[in-house]
């Protein structure tokens, strides 16, 4: 199932790519069912907080009618930035699955580790999937952008 969910997040990343957004996608799963999905819309919405994870969290909160997403898992194609890692922890998401690391802004262990910080009150379990296609779509996007 985990491979299926990361591929669904990758489909969201492809939607972002079509919009000329940084191709990042996210899906939130509860009881093995996708309850929310999103892709980056930062450029489209002219909103610096319109990252896939933030949008997916807001949608999941609406679906569950609760800001606490206990028992939920989030699958993201790219390691979350500090803003998104913090939102994931604040939403009490139980597990995070990451398709590829972010060597410049990753906040789940590669650059900094907000999700594993012992000073924070809530800890999200982080699982690295290292999905090659998640990495390739980003590399290709930035190569074509230069």
Short mmCIF file of C-alpha atoms in Angstrom, two decimals:
data_model
loop_
_atom_site.label_atom_id
_atom_site.label_comp_id
_atom_site.label_asym_id
_atom_site.label_seq_id
_atom_site.Cartn_x
_atom_site.Cartn_y
_atom_site.Cartn_z
CA UNK A 1 0.00 0.00 0.00
CA UNK A 2 2.79 2.43 0.81
CA UNK A 3 4.09 2.28 -2.77
CA UNK A 4 0.57 3.01 -4.05
CA UNK A 5 0.24 6.09 -1.84
CA UNK A 6 3.63 7.54 -2.82
CA UNK A 7 2.65 7.06 -6.47
CA UNK A 8 -0.58 8.96 -5.80
CA UNK A 9 1.50 11.78 -4.29
CA UNK A 10 3.65 11.65 -7.42
CA UNK A 11 0.51 12.10 -9.55
CA UNK A 12 -0.15 15.28 -7.57
CA UNK A 13 3.42 16.42 -8.26
CA UNK A 14 2.77 15.93 -11.98
CA UNK A 15 -0.29 18.18 -11.68
CA UNK A 16 1.94 20.86 -10.17
CA UNK A 17 4.42 20.41 -13.00
CA UNK A 18 1.70 21.09 -15.58
CA UNK A 19 1.07 24.41 -13.79
CA UNK A 20 4.80 25.23 -13.84
CA UNK A 21 4.88 24.85 -10.06
CA UNK A 22 7.71 23.07 -8.25
CA UNK A 23 6.51 19.48 -8.67
CA UNK A 24 5.70 18.38 -5.14
CA UNK A 25 2.67 16.34 -4.20
CA UNK A 26 1.14 15.05 -0.98
CA UNK A 27 -1.61 12.68 0.07
CA UNK A 28 -3.01 12.12 3.54
CA UNK A 29 -4.24 8.65 4.43
CA UNK A 30 -6.49 7.52 7.28
CA UNK A 31 -7.32 3.82 7.73
CA UNK A 32 -5.69 2.98 4.36
CA UNK A 33 -7.93 5.46 2.51
CA UNK A 34 -6.82 8.74 0.92
CA UNK A 35 -8.76 11.52 2.61
CA UNK A 36 -6.90 14.45 1.07
CA UNK A 37 -4.49 15.21 -1.73
CA UNK A 38 -2.73 18.32 -2.96
CA UNK A 39 0.14 19.75 -4.98
CA UNK A 40 2.14 22.94 -4.79
CA UNK A 41 0.19 26.06 -5.75
CA UNK A 42 2.58 28.73 -4.51
CA UNK A 43 2.94 30.48 -7.88
CA UNK A 44 -0.68 29.98 -8.91
CA UNK A 45 -2.11 31.40 -5.68
CA UNK A 46 0.74 33.89 -5.09
CA UNK A 47 0.90 32.47 -1.58
CA UNK A 48 4.19 31.41 0.07
CA UNK A 49 2.32 28.96 2.31
CA UNK A 50 0.60 27.11 -0.58
CA UNK A 51 2.84 24.06 -0.32
CA UNK A 52 1.35 20.64 -1.07
CA UNK A 53 1.60 19.54 2.57
CA UNK A 54 -0.14 22.64 3.97
CA UNK A 55 -2.99 22.41 1.45
CA UNK A 56 -3.40 18.66 2.08
CA UNK A 57 -3.45 19.21 5.86
CA UNK A 58 -6.14 21.90 5.58
CA UNK A 59 -8.27 19.64 3.39
CA UNK A 60 -7.85 16.66 5.73
CA UNK A 61 -8.86 18.81 8.71
CA UNK A 62 -12.03 19.76 6.84
CA UNK A 63 -12.78 16.12 5.99
CA UNK A 64 -12.28 14.96 9.60
CA UNK A 65 -13.72 18.16 11.10
CA UNK A 66 -10.74 18.30 13.45
CA UNK A 67 -7.33 19.96 13.48
CA UNK A 68 -5.86 16.85 15.09
CA UNK A 69 -4.96 14.32 12.41
CA UNK A 70 -4.08 11.53 14.86
CA UNK A 71 -3.78 8.18 13.12
CA UNK A 72 -3.18 9.80 9.74
CA UNK A 73 -0.20 9.27 7.49
CA UNK A 74 1.14 11.80 4.98
CA UNK A 75 3.02 10.79 1.85
CA UNK A 76 5.10 13.53 0.22
CA UNK A 77 7.30 13.40 -2.83
CA UNK A 78 9.90 15.76 -1.33
CA UNK A 79 11.17 16.08 2.23
CA UNK A 80 9.13 18.82 3.91
CA UNK A 81 10.61 22.27 4.53
CA UNK A 82 10.61 23.73 8.08
CA UNK A 83 7.15 25.28 7.65
CA UNK A 84 5.61 22.03 6.43
CA UNK A 85 7.46 19.80 8.91
CA UNK A 86 6.18 21.99 11.71
CA UNK A 87 2.61 21.90 10.35
CA UNK A 88 2.79 18.10 10.11
CA UNK A 89 3.83 17.91 13.77
CA UNK A 90 1.27 20.53 14.84
CA UNK A 91 -1.49 18.57 13.08
CA UNK A 92 -0.44 15.47 15.08
CA UNK A 93 0.06 13.38 11.94
CA UNK A 94 1.33 10.00 13.09
CA UNK A 95 3.56 8.98 10.17
CA UNK A 96 5.39 10.77 7.38
CA UNK A 97 6.59 8.96 4.25
CA UNK A 98 9.11 10.86 2.10
CA UNK A 99 9.90 10.15 -1.56
CA UNK A 100 13.22 12.00 -1.73
CA UNK A 101 15.36 14.26 0.44
CA UNK A 102 15.77 18.02 0.08
CA UNK A 103 19.45 18.95 0.43
CA UNK A 104 18.71 22.68 0.66
CA UNK A 105 15.64 23.03 2.89
CA UNK A 106 14.81 19.58 4.25
CA UNK A 107 13.54 19.68 7.81
CA UNK A 108 13.11 15.97 8.53
CA UNK A 109 16.73 14.97 8.93
CA UNK A 110 18.75 16.05 5.91
CA UNK A 111 19.42 19.73 6.73
CA UNK A 112 17.61 20.09 10.06
CA UNK A 113 15.37 17.70 11.94
CA UNK A 114 12.21 19.29 13.27
CA UNK A 115 10.21 16.07 13.23
CA UNK A 116 12.74 14.31 15.45
CA UNK A 117 13.49 17.22 17.78
CA UNK A 118 13.23 15.98 21.37
CA UNK A 119 12.21 19.46 22.61
CA UNK A 120 8.97 19.42 20.65
CA UNK A 121 5.95 17.91 22.34
CA UNK A 122 4.81 15.80 19.46
CA UNK A 123 6.88 13.37 17.42
CA UNK A 124 5.98 12.19 13.93
CA UNK A 125 7.45 8.89 12.76
CA UNK A 126 9.53 9.55 9.62
CA UNK A 127 9.95 6.91 6.93
CA UNK A 128 12.27 7.44 3.97
CA UNK A 129 11.12 5.73 0.77
CA UNK A 130 13.80 7.05 -1.63
CA UNK A 131 11.56 6.80 -4.67
CA UNK A 132 13.65 7.48 -7.79
CA UNK A 133 10.81 9.07 -9.77
CA UNK A 134 10.20 11.58 -6.96
CA UNK A 135 13.81 12.66 -7.29
CA UNK A 136 13.86 12.66 -11.10
CA UNK A 137 10.80 14.88 -11.56
CA UNK A 138 12.44 17.56 -9.40
CA UNK A 139 15.85 17.28 -11.05
CA UNK A 140 14.26 17.60 -14.48
CA UNK A 141 12.13 20.58 -13.42
CA UNK A 142 15.10 22.56 -12.11
CA UNK A 143 17.32 21.56 -15.05
CA UNK A 144 14.70 22.90 -17.50
CA UNK A 145 14.19 26.04 -15.45
CA UNK A 146 17.83 27.11 -15.71
#
